[in-house]
C-alpha positions as a printed Julia matrix, in Angstrom:
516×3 Matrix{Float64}:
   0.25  -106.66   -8.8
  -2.04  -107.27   -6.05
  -1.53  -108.41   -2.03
  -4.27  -110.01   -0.03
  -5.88  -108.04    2.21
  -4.66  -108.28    5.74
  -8.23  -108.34    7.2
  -8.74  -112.24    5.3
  -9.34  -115.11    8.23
  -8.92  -118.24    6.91
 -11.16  -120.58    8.99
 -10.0   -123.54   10.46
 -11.33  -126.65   12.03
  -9.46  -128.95   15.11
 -10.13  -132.78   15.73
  -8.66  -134.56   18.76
 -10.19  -136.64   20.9
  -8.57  -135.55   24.53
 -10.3   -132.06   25.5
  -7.25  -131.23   27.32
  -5.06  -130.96   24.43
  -8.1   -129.98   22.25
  -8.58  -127.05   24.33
  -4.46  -126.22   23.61
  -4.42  -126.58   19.98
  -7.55  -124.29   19.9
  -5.41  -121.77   22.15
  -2.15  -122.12   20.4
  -3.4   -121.43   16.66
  -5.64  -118.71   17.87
  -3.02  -117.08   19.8
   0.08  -117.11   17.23
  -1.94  -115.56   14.41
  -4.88  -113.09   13.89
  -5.4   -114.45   10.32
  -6.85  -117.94   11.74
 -10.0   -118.47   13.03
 -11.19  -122.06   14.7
 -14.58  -122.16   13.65
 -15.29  -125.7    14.95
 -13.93  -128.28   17.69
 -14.55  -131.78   18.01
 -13.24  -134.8    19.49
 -13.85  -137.49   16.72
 -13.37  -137.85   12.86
 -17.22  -138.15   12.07
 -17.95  -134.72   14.21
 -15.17  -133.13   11.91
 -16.27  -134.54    8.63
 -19.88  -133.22    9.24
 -18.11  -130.45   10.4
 -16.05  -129.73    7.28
 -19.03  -130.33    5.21
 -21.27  -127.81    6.62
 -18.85  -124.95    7.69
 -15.81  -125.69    4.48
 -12.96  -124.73    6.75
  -9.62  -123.76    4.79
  -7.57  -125.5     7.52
  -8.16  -128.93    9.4
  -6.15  -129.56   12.68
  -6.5   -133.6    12.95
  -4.96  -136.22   15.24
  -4.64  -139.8    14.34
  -6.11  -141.72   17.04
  -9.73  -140.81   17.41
 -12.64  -143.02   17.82
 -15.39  -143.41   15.52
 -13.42  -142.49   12.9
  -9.23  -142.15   12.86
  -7.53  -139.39   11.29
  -6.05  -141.37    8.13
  -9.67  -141.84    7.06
 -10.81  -138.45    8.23
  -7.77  -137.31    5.99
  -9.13  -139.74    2.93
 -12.83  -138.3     2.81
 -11.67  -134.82    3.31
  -8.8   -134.53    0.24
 -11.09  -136.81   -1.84
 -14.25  -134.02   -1.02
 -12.59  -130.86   -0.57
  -8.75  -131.01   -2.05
  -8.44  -127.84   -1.05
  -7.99  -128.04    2.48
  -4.72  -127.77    3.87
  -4.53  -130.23    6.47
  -1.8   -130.38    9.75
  -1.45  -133.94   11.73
  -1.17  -133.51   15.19
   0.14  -136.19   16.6
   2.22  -138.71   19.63
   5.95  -139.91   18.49
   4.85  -143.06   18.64
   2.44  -142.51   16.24
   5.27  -141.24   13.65
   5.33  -143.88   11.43
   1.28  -144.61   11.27
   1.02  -141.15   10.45
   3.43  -141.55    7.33
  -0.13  -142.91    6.02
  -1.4   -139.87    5.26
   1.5   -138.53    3.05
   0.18  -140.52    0.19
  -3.11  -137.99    0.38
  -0.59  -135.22    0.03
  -0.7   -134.04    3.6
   3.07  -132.34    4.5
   2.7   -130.59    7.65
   3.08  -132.52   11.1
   3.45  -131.37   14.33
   4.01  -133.27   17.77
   2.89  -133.62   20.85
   2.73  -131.57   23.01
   2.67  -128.29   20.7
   5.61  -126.34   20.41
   4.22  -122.58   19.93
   7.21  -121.92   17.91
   6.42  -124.89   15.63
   3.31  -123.54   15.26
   3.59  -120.18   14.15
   6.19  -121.36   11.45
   3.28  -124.17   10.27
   0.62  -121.64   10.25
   2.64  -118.7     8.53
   3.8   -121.42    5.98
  -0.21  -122.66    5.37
  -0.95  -118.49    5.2
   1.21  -117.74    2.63
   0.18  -120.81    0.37
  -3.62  -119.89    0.8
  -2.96  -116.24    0.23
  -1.69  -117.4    -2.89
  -4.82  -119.8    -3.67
  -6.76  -116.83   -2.56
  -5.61  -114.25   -4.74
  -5.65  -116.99   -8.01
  -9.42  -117.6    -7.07
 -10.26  -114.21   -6.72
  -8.66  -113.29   -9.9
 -10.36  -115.96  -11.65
 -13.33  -115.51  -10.34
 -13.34  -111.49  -11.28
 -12.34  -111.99  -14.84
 -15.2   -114.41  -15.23
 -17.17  -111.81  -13.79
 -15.86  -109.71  -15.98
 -16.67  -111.2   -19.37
 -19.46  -112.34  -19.51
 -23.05  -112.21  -16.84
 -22.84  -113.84  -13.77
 -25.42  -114.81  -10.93
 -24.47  -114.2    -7.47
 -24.93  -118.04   -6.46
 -22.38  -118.46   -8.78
 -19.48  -116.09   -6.94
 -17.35  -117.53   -4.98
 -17.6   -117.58   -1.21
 -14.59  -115.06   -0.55
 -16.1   -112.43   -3.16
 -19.81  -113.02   -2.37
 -20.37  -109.92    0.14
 -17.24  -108.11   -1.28
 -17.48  -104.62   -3.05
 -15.61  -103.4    -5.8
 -14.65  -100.4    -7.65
 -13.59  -100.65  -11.33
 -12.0    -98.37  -13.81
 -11.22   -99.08  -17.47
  -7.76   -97.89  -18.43
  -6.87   -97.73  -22.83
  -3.39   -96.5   -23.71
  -3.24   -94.94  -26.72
  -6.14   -95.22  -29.58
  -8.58   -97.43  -30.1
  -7.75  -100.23  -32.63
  -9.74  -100.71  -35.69
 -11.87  -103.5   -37.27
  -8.59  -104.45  -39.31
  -5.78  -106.62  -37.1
  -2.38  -106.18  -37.95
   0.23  -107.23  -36.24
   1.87  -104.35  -36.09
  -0.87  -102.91  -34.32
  -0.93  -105.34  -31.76
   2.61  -105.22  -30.73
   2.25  -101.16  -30.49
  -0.4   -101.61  -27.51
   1.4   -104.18  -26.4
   4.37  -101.84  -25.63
   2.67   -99.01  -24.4
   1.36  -101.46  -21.64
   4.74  -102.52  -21.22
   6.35   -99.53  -20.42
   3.91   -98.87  -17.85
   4.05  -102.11  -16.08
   7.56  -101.85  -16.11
   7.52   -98.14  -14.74
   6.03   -99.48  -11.67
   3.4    -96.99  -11.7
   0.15   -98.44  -11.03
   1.95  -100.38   -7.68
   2.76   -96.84   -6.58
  -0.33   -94.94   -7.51
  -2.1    -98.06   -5.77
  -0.1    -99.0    -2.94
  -3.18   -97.84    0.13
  -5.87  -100.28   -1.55
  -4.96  -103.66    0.74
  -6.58  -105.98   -2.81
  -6.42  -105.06   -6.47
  -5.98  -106.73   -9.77
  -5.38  -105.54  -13.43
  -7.41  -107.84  -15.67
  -7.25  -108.19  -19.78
 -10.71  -108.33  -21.74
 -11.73  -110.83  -24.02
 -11.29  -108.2   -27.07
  -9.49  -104.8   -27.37
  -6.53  -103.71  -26.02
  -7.26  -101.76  -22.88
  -7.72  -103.17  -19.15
  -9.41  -103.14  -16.07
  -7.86  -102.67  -13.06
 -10.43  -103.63   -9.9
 -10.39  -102.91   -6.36
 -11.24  -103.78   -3.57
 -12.7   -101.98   -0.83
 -15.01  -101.84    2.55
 -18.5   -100.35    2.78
 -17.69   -97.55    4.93
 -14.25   -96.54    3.26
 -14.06   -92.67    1.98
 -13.15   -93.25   -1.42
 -12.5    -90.4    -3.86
 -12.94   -92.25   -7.6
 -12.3    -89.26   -9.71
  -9.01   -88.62   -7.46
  -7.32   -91.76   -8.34
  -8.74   -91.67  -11.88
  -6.56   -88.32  -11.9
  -3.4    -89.37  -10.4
  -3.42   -92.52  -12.6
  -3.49   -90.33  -15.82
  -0.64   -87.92  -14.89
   1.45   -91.24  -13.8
   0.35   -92.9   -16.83
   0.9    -90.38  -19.48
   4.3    -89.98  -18.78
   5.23   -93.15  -19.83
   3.43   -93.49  -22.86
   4.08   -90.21  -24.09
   3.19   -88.5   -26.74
   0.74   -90.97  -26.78
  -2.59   -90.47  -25.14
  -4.17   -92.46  -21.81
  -8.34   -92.35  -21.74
  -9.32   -93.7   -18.56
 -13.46   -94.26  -17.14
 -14.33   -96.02  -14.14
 -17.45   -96.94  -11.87
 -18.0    -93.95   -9.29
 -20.07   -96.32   -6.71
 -19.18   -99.76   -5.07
 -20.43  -102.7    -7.25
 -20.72  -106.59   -6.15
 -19.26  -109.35   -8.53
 -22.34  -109.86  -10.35
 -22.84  -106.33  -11.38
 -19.17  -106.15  -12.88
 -19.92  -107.61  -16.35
 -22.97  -105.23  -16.7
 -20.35  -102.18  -15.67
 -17.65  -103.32  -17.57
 -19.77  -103.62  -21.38
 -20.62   -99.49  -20.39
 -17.18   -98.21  -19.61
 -15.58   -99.77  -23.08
 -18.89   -98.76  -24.44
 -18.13   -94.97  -22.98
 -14.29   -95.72  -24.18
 -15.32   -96.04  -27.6
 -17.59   -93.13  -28.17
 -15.47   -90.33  -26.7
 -11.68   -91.19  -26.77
 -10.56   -88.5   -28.44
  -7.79   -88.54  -30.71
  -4.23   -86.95  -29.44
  -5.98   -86.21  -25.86
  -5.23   -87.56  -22.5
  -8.43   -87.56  -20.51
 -10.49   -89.0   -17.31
 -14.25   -89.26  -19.17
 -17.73   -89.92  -17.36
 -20.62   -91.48  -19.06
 -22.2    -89.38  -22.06
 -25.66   -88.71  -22.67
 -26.66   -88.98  -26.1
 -24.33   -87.71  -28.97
 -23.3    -84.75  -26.91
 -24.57   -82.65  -30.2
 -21.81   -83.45  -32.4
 -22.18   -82.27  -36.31
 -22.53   -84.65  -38.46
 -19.39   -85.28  -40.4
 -18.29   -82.42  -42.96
 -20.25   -79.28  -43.14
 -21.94   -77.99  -46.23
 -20.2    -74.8   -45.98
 -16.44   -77.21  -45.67
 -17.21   -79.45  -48.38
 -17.35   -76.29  -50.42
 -14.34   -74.69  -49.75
 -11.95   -77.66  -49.96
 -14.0    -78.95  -53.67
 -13.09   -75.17  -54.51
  -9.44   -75.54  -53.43
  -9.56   -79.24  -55.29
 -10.44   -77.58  -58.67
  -7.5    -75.33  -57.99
  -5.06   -78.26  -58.38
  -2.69   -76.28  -56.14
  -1.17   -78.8   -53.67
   0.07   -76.49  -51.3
  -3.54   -74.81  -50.58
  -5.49   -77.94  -50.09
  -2.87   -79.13  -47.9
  -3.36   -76.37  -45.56
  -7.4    -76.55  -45.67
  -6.93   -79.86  -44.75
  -4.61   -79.03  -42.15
  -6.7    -76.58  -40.72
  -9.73   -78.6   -40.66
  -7.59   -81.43  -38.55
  -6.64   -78.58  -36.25
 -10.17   -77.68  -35.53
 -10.66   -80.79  -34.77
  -7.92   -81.24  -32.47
  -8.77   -77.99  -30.51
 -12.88   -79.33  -30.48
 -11.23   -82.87  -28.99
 -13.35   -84.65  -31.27
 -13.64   -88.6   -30.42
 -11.56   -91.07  -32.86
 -14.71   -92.92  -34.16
 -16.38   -89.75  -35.32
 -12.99   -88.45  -37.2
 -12.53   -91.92  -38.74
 -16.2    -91.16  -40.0
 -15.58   -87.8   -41.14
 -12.63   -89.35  -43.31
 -14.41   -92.12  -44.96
 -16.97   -88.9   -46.01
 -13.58   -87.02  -47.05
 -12.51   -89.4   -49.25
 -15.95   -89.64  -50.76
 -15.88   -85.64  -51.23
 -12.74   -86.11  -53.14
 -13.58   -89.14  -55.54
 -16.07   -86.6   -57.04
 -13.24   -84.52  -58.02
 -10.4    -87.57  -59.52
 -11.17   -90.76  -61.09
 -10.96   -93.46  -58.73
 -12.49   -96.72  -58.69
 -15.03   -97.97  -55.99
 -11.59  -100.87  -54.87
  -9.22   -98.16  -55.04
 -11.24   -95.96  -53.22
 -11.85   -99.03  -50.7
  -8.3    -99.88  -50.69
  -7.07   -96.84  -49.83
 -10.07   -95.77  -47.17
  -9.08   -99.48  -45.58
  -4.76   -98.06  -45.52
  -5.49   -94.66  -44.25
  -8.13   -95.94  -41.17
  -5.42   -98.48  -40.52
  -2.9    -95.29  -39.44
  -5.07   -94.27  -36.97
  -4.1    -96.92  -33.99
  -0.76   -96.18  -34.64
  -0.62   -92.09  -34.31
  -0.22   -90.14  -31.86
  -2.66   -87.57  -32.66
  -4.82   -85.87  -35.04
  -1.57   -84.09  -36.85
   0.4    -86.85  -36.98
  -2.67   -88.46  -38.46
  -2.99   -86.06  -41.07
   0.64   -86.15  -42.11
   0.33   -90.13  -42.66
  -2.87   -90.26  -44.71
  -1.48   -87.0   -46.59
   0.84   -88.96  -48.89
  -2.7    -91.03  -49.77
  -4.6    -87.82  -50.42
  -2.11   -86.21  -52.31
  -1.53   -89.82  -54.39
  -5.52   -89.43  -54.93
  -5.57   -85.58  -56.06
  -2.68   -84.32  -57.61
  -1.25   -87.91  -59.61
  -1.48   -85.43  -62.92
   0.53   -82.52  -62.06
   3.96   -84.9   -61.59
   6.35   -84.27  -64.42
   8.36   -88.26  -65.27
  12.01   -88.41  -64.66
  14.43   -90.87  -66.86
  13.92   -94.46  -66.27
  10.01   -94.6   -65.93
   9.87   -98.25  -67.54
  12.51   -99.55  -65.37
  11.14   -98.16  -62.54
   7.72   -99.16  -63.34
   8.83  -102.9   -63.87
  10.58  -102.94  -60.3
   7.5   -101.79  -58.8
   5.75  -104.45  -60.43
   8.18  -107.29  -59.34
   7.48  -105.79  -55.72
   4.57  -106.19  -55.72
   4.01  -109.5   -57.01
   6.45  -110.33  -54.39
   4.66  -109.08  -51.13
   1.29  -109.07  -52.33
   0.49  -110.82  -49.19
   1.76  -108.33  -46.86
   0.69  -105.29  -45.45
   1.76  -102.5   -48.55
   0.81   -99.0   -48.44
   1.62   -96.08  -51.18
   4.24   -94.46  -48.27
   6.14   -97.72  -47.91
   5.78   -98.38  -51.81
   7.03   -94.92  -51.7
   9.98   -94.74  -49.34
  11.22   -98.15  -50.65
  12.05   -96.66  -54.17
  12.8    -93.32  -52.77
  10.36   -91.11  -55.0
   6.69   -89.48  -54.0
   3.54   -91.33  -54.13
   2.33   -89.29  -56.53
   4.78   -89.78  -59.12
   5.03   -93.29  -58.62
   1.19   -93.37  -59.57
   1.82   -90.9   -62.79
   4.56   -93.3   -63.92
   3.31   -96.8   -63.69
  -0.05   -95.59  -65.12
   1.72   -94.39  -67.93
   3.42   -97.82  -68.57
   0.42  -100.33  -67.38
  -2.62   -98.66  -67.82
  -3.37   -99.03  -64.34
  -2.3    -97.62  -60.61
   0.12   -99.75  -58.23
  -3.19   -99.43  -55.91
  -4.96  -101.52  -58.74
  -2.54  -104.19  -59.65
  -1.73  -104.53  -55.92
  -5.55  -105.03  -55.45
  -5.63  -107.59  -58.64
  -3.01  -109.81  -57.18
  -4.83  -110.0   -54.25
  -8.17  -110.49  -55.28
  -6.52  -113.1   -57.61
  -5.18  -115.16  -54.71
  -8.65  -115.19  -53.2
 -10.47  -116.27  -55.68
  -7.82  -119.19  -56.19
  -7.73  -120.15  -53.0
 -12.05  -120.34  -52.15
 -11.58  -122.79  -55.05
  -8.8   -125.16  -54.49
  -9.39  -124.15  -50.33
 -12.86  -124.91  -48.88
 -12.04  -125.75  -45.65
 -10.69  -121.86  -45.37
 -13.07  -119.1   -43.82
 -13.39  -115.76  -45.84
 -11.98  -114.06  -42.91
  -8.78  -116.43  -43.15
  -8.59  -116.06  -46.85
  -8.68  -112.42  -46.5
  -5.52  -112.48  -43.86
  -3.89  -114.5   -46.13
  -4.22  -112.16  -49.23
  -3.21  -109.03  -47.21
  -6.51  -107.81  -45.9
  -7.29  -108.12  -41.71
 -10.41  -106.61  -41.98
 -13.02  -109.04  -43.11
 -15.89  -106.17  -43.77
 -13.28  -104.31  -46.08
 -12.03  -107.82  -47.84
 -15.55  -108.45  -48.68
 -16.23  -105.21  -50.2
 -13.17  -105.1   -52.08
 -14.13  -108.09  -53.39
 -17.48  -107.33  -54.56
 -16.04  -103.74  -55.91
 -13.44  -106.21  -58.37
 -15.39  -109.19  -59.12
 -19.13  -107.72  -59.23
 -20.15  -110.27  -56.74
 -19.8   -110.84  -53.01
 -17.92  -114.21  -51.7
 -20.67  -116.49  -50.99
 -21.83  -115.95  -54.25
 -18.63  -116.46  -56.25
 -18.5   -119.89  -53.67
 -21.5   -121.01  -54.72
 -20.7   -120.64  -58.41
């Protein structure tokens, strides 16, 4: 995804002891290629070895027979010092087979005398392409640890010491939650692949000479960094643009939120960039919305969740108990949100206070309530936007509000018992109401009416029961097992929602049912 930039010299020391042919080498590599640069002559192994050390050449030029110091040993302290080198023998025929010494140290390019210019173009095009590649790996490298975490400037490599940068943060789709799934995870993971695969970012890149697209430690958006020169016109919010349009396409109808750094940075100011844009990313992506954002000030004067005068009108419509006329004060709350672009984090907010509005109004217990808070957040990653949203968690909110009004069909106890064999099946897994729902093919709502009315309980409950069973089983007979693991294990990715389910069912938190 990246090319070096044509500009790179690689630097490159000669050793040979006659200044006639000294003076030739010099010519020929300096002459065949503009991406060399002899930065040091001498005419003995000890002159090149101090010179190596001081000026750390990517090349070394050597003969074998020097005085003071051969080329086999100059070739022995320099592989052993600075592997990295890629080193040429230049020498006689007859010194063929002496040479053969120096293949042990890994050295694979020879060339005779005298210097065919031929020969050396093909040596030094094949050395170029090989440290291109060694380039671009330590560059990489070398950015991404610049990336994650705070880095001095004596600690940047040479090639990236007096470069500047320009970096944008790129997220396709929403932001994940505190809860994992897997599920999740392979949904970003395919939005990313259908742009890589679209060839997109190559195209919308192709006039920056460097770049690189680079994963961080935690989330599922990247960075993509260039590289650029100190006097270059560079229009930021241009290519912030033309990324989103390309983007978006591919990903659609799912959104692309993309920030970036308006001014040329060094390596040691990326990490410090880098925390603000996701920072930025997480604040104001805005559910359903493609968008180029810039760095907020403050809470840009959002309300505060629900409104006095909302909460209101939808308890009102609650008391009702007409379905259809919730439904569409719900639905025309989302839409107001929608058309206001409000950012994800502040909707999830609003709907952990929604569901709190409407536990006033139905009998729910604090793990249900948790339970089903922890199911609809998990929906959000996975939307497209605020609609789709709504028609997801609907079949929760309508499960919550309206389990009464369902008249039972035939076969209640039979159906009831299935459910409960389910469930004590796949426990483990990841089960909401809507699969519960689609897998035996009637509404949430009545499947909560029904097993209530055989049980005494909710599926939500017993599914919650099972659960909190297993976890409790397995802190006793399991020590070596993390709360965080146990709570995978029984079915629950998010460790703060585990926890508080299992305080809500067992009236204590987990260290202190450990502990005894």
């Amino acid at each position: 995804m990246t090319e070096v930039n044509r500009a790179s010299t690689y630097r490159v020391v000669v050793a040979e002891d006659e200044p006639r042919i000294l003076k030739n080498v010099v010519s020929k590599i300096q002459s065949n290629s503009d991406r060399f640069h002899v930065v040091a002559s001498v005419y003995n192994g000890i002159e090149a070895l101090e010179a190596i050390r001081d000026l750390r050449p990517d090349v070394l030029f050597t003969d074998i027979r020097m005085p003071k110091m051969d080329g086999l040993q100059l070739i022995q302290h320099v592989t052993q010092e600075f592997p990295h080198i890629a080193i040429v023998i230049v020498s006689g025929y007859n010194d063929f087979e002496y040479a053969k010494g120096a293949m042990q140290y890994g050295v694979k390019d020879y060339l005779l005398k005298p210097l065919d210019a031929i020969d050396v173009e093909e040596t030094l095009q094949r050395i170029c392409i090989q440290l291109d590649v060694r380039l671009l790996q330590t560059m990489r490298d070398q950015l991404r640890a610049a990336l994650l975490k705070p880095i001095s400037h004596s600690d940047i490599a040479f090639p990236l010491q007096n470069q500047l940068f320009h970096l944008y943060y790129i997220h396709a789709g929403h932001l994940p939650g505190n809860q994992f799934s897997q599920e999740a995870a392979e949904h970003f993971e395919q939005l990313w692949a259908r742009i890589e695969h679209s060839g997109v970012l190559a195209e919308q890149l192709k006039e920056f000479s460097s770049w690189w697209v680079i994963e961080p430690k935690h989330g599922f958006g990247k960075f993509i960094v260039l590289r650029t020169q100190p006097d270059s016109e560079f229009q930021a919010h241009r290519l912030a643009a033309n990324l989103l349009n390309a983007m978006q396409i591919q990903i659609a109808p799912f959104p692309v939120t993309i920030i970036f750094c308006g001014r040329a940075i060094q390596a040691d100011q990326l990490w410090e960039q880098s925390q603000q844009l996701i920072s930025e990313v997480d604040k104001q992506l805005a559910l359903g919305h493609s968008a180029v954002i810039t760095t907020s000030k403050g809470n840009q004067g959002l309300p505060p969740r629900i409104d006095a005068l909302t909460q209101q009108r939808l308890s009102q419509l609650i008391l009702t108990s007409k379905k259809s006329q919730v439904h569409k004060g719900i639905r025309e709350l989302f839409q107001q949100w929608q058309a206001e672009q409000r950012p994800q984090r502040w909707v999830e907010r609003t709907l952990q206070h929604l569901i709190q509005l409407f536990q006033q109004h139905v009998l729910v217990s604090e793990d249900e309530l948790s339970h089903l808070e922890y199911e609809m957040l998990g929906k959000i990653p996975l939307s497209s936007n605020l609609m789709s949203i709504l028609e997801s968690i609907w079949i929760i909110l309508d499960a919550m509000l309206f389990v009464n009004g369902e008249k039972e069909s035939e076969g209640g106890l039979e159906l009831t018992n299935r459910i409960e064999a389910y469930l004590k099946a796949n426990f483990s897994s990841s089960i909401t109401l809507e699969e519960i729902s689609d897998k035996f093919h009637f509404n949430a709502t009545y499947l909560i009416k029904v097993y209530k009315k055989y049980k005494n309980t909710t599926p939500l409950k017993y599914l919650i029961s099972l659960r909190i069973e297993e976890a409790k089983r397995l802190i006793a007979t399991s020590p070596e097992l993390s709360f965080k693991e146990i709570g995978v294990i029984v079915g629950y990715t998010d460790p703060n929602y585990f926890s508080r389910i299992f305080k809500n069912s067992t009236g204590t938190n987990l260290s202190e049912y450990k502990q005894g």
